[in-house]
mmCIF file of C-alpha atoms and ligand atoms in Angstrom:
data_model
loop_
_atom_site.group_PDB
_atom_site.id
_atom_site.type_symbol
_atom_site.label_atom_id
_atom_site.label_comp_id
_atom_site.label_asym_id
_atom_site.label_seq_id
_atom_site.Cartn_x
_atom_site.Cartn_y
_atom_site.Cartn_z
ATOM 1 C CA UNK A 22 0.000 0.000 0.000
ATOM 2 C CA UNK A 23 1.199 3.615 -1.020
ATOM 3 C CA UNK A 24 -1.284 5.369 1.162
ATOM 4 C CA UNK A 25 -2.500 9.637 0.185
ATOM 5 C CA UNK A 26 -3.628 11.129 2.539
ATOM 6 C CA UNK A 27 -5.525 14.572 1.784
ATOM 7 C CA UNK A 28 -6.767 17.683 4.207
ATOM 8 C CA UNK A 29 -7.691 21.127 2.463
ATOM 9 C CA UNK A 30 -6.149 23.150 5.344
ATOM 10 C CA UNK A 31 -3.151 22.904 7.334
ATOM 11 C CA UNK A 32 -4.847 22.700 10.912
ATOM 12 C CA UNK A 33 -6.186 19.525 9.336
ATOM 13 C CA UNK A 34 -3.037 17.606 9.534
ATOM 14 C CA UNK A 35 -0.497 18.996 11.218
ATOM 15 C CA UNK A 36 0.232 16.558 13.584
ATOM 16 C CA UNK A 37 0.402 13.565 10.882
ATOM 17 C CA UNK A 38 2.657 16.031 8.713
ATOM 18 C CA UNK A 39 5.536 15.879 11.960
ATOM 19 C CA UNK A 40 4.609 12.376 12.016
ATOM 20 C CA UNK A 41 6.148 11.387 8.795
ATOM 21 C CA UNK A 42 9.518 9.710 8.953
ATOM 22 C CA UNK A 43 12.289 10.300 6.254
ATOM 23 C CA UNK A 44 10.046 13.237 4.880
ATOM 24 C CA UNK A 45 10.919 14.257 1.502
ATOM 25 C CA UNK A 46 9.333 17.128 0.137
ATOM 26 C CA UNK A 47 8.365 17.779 -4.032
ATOM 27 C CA UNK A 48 6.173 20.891 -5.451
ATOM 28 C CA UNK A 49 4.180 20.202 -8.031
ATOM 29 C CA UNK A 50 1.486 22.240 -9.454
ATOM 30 C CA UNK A 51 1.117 24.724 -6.331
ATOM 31 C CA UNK A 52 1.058 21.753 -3.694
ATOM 32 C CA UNK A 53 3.404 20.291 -1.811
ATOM 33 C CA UNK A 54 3.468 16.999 -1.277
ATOM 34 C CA UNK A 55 5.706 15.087 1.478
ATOM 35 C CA UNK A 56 6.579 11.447 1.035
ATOM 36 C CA UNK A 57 7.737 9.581 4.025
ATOM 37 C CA UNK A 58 6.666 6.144 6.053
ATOM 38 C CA UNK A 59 3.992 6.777 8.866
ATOM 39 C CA UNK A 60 4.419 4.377 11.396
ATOM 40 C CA UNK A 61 5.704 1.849 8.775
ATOM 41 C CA UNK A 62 3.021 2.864 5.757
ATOM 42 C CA UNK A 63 4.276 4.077 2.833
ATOM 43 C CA UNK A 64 2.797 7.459 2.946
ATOM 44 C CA UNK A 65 1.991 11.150 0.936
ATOM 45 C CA UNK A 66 0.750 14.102 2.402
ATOM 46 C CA UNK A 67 -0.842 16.778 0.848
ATOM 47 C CA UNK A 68 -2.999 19.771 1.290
ATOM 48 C CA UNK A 69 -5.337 20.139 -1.536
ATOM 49 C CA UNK A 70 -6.611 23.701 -0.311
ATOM 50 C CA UNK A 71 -10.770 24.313 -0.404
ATOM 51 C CA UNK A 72 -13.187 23.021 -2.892
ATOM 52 C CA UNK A 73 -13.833 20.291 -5.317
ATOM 53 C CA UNK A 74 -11.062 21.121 -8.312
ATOM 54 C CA UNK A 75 -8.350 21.610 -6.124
ATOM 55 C CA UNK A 76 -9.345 18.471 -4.113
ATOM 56 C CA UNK A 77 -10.009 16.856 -7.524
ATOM 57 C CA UNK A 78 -6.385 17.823 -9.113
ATOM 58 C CA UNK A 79 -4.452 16.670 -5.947
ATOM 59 C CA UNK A 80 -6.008 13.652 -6.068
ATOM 60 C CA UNK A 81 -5.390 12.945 -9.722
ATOM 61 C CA UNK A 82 -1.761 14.291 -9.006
ATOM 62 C CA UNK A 83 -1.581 11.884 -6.244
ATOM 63 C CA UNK A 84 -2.223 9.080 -8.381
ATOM 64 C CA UNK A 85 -0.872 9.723 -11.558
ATOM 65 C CA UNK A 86 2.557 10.960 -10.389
ATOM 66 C CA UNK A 87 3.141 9.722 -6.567
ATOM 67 C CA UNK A 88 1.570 6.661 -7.255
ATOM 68 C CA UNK A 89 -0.686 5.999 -4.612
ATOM 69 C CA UNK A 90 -2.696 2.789 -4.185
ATOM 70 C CA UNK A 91 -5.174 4.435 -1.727
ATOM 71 C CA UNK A 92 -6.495 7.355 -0.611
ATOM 72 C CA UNK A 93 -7.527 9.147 2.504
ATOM 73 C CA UNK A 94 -9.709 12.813 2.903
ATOM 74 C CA UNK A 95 -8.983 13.965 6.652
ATOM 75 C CA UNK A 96 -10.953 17.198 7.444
ATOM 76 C CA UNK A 97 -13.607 18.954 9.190
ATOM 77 C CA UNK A 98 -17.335 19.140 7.973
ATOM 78 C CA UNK A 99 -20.739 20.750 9.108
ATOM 79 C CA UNK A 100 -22.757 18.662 10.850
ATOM 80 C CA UNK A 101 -25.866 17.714 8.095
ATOM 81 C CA UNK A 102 -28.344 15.638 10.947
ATOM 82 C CA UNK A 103 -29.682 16.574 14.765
ATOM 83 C CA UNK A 104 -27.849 13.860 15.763
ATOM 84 C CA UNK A 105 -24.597 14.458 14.820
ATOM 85 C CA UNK A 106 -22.691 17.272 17.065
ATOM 86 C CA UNK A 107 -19.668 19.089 17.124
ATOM 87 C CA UNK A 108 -16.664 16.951 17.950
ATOM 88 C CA UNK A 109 -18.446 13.882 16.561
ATOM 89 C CA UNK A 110 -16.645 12.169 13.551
ATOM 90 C CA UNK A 111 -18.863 10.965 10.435
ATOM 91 C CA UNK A 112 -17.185 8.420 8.105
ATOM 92 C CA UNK A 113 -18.452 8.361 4.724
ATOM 93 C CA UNK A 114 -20.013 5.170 3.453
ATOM 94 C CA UNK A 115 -20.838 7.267 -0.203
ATOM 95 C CA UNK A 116 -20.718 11.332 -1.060
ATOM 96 C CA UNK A 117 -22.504 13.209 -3.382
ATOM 97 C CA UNK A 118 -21.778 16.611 -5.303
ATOM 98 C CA UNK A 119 -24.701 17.994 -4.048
ATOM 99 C CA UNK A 120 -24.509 21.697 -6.209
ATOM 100 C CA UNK A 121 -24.056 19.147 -9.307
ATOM 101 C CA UNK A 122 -27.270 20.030 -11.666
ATOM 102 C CA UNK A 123 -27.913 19.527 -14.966
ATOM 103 C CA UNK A 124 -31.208 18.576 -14.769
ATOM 104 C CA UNK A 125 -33.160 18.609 -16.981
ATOM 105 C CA UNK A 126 -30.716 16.683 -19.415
ATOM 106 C CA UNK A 127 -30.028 14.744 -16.590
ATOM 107 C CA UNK A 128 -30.931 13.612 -12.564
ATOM 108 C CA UNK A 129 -30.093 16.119 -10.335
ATOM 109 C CA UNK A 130 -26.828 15.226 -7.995
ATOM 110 C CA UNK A 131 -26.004 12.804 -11.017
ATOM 111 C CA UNK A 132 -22.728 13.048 -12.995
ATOM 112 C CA UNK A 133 -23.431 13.966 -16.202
ATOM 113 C CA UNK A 134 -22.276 10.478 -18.571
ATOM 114 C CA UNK A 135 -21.236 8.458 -15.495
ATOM 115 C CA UNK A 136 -24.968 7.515 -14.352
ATOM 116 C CA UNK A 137 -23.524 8.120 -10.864
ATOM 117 C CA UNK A 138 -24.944 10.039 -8.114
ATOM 118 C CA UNK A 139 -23.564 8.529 -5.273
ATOM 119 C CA UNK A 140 -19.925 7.672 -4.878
ATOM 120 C CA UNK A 141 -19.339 4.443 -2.740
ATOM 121 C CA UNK A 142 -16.135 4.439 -0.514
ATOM 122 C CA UNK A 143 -14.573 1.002 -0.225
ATOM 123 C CA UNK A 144 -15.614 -0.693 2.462
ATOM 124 C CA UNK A 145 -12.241 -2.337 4.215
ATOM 125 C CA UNK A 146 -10.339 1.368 4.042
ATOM 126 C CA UNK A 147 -13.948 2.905 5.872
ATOM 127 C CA UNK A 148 -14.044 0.207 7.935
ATOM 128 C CA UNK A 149 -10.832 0.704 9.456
ATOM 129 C CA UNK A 150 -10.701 3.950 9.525
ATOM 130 C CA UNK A 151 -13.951 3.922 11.299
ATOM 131 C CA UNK A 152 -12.527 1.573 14.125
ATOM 132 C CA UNK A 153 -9.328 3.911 14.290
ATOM 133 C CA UNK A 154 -12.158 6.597 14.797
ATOM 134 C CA UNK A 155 -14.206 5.155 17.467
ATOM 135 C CA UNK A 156 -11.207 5.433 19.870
ATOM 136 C CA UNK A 157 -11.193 9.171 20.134
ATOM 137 C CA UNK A 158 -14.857 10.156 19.349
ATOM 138 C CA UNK A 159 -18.410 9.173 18.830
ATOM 139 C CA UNK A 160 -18.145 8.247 15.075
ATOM 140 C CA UNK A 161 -21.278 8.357 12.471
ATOM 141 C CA UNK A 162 -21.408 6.116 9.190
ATOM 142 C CA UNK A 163 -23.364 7.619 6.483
ATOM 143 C CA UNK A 164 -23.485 9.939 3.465
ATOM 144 C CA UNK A 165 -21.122 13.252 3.377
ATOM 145 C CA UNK A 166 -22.557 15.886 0.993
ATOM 146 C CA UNK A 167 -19.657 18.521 -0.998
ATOM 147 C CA UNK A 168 -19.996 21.109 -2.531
ATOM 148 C CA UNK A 169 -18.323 24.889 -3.733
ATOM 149 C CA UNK A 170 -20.461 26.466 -0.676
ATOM 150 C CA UNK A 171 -19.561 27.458 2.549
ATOM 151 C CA UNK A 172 -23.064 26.272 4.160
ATOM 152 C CA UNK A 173 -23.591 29.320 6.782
ATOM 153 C CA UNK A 174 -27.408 29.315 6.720
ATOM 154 C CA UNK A 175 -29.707 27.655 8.054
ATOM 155 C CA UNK A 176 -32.061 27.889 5.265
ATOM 156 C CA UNK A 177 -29.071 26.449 3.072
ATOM 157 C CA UNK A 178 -29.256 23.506 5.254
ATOM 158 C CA UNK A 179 -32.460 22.790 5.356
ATOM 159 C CA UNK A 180 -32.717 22.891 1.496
ATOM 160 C CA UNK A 181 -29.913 20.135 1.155
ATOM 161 C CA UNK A 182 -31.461 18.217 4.088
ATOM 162 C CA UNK A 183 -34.844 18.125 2.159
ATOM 163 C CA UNK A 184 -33.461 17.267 -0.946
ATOM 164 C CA UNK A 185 -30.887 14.637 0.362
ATOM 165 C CA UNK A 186 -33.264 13.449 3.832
ATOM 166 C CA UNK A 187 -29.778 10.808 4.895
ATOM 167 C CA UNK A 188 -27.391 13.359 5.190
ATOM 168 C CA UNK A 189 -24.748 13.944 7.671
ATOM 169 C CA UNK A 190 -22.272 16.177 6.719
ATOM 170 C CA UNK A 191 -21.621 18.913 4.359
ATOM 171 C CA UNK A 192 -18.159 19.471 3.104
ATOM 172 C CA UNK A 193 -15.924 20.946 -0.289
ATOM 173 C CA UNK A 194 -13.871 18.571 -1.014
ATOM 174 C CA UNK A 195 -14.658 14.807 -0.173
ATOM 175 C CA UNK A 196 -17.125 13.726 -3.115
ATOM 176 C CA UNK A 197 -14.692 15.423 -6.035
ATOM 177 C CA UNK A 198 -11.840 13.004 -4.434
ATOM 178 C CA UNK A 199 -14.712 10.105 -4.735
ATOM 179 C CA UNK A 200 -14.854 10.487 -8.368
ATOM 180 C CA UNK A 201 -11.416 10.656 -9.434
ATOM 181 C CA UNK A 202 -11.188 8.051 -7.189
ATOM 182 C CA UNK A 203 -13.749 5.721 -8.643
ATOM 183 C CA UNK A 204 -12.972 6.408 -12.237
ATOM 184 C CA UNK A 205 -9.299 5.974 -11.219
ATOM 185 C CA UNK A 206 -10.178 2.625 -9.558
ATOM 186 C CA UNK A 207 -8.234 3.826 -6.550
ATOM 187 C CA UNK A 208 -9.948 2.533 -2.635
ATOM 188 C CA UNK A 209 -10.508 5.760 -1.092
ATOM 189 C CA UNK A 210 -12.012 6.665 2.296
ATOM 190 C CA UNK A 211 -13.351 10.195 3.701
ATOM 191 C CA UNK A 212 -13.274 10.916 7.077
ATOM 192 C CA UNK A 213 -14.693 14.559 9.118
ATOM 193 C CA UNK A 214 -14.704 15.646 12.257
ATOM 194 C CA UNK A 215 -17.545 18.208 12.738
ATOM 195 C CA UNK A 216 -16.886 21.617 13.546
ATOM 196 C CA UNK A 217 -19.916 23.378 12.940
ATOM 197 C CA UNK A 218 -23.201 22.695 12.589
ATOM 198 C CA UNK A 219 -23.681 24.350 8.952
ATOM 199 C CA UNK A 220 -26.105 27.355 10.431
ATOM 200 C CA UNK A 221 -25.696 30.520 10.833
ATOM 201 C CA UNK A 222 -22.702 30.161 14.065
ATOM 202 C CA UNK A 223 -20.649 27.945 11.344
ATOM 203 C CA UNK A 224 -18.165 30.360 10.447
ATOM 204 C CA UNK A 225 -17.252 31.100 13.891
ATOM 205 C CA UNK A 226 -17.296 27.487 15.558
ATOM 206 C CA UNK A 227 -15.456 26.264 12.676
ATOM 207 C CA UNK A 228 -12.680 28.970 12.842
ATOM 208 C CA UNK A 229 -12.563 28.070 16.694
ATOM 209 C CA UNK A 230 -12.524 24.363 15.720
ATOM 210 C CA UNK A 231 -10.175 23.824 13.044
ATOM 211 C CA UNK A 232 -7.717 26.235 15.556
ATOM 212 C CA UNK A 233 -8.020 24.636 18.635
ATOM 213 C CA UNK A 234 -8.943 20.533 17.739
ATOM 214 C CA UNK A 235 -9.078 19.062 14.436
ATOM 215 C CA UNK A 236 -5.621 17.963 14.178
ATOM 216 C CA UNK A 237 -5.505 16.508 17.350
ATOM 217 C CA UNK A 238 -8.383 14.715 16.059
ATOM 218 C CA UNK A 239 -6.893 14.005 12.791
ATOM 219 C CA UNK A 240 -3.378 12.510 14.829
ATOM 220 C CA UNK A 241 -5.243 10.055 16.397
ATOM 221 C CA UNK A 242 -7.468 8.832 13.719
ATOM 222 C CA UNK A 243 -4.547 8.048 11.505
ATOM 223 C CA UNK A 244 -2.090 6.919 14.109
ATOM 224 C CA UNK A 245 -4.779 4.502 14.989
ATOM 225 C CA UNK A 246 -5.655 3.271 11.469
ATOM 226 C CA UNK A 247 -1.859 3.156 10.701
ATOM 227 C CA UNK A 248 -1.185 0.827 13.482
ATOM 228 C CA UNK A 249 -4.398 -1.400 12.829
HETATM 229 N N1 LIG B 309 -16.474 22.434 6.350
HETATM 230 C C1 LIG B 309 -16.649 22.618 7.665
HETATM 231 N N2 LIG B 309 -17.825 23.202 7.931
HETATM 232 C C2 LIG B 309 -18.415 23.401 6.725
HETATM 233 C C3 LIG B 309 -19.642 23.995 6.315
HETATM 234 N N3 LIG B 309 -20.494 24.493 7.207
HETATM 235 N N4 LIG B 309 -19.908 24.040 4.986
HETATM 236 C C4 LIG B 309 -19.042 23.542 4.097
HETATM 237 N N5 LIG B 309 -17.876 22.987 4.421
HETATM 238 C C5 LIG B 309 -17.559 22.919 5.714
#
């Protein structure tokens, strides 16, 4: 295994970063990317930065020229359900571009030409990840919704909520990594930690969160999958 793993911000995986042993760093199309073993896996980090084509090109980048076998999305999302709080961790089972629309040539939230609306993650990488999780924090399974929004209103919410009723999370980044992934044929996994709960206090818990928590979060996870 040549594990990727992904985070769109720094605060997202700083502690793994340090991690890495024999780190050896390469620049390639605005990204860095740092190759090294984490606790004995063959390993790349990368930040993609925010939103799906920058997620989307460090995945393909990830692939094509550092050769990954797998891939991991480490972040933070908005909680998209009542039951699922700040601090909790969802773990995707599928994601969804959920501001994807050409209706009416085609579904709405499908890919245009791929028939695909959901993106399935494969099940042994969520699996384990979803262990690692469930040593740190109360951990969800279910679908993760992303999209090029910010969701910072309620009302923004509640529209995705009614139009996608098994949602947990919203995010930027997670379902454009799914379908590289899948049309790739790479196993890839998504993992959040909520920071907000996608209303109109998001900006300012997840500011707060992604400062004071979510690579703490993110250190354990992995450390905990990587041992597995
Ligand atoms: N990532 C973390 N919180 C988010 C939110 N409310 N909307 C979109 N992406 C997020």
């Amino acid at each position: 295994m040549r594990l990727g793993i992904i985070s769109a911000l720094a605060e997202e995986q700083q502690g793994v970063l340090e991690a890495l042993q024999s780190p050896a760093r390469r620049v390639h199309g605005m990204r860095e990317y740092t190759t090294g073993t984490l606790w004995e896996i063959d390993a790349v980090c990368v930040l993609s930065r925010i939103g799906k084509v920058a997620a989307a090109m460090t995945a393909t980048i990830l692939v094509e020229k550092f050769g990954v076998t797998h891939i991991v999305f480490t972040g933070v999302a908005g909680s998209g359900d009542k039951d699922v709080h700040i601090g909790d961790i969802v773990v995707a089972d599928s994601l969804v571009q959920h501001d994807i629309d050409a209706s009416p040539l085609f579904p709405r939230f499908e890919v245009p030409l791929t028939g695909l609306t959901r993106f399935a993650t494969d099940l042994a990488l969520t699996e384990r990840l979803a262990a690692a999780a469930a040593r740190t924090t109360r951990v969800h399974r279910g679908l993760i919704a992303s999209g090029d929004q910010f969701i910072g209103r309620r009302q923004q919410l509640v529209a995705l909520k009614t139009a996608l009723p098994d949602l947990l999370a919203v995010e930027m980044e997670g379902a454009a990594v799914a379908q590289v992934c899948v049309e790739l044929g790479i196993p890839f996994a998504v993992i959040r930690t909520i920071s907000d709960n996608a209303n109109d206090d998001a900006a300012v818990d997840f500011l707060h969160f992604i400062e004071t928590v979510a690579s703490r979060y993110a250190y354990q996870v992995l450390e905990n999958f990587c041992k597995a």
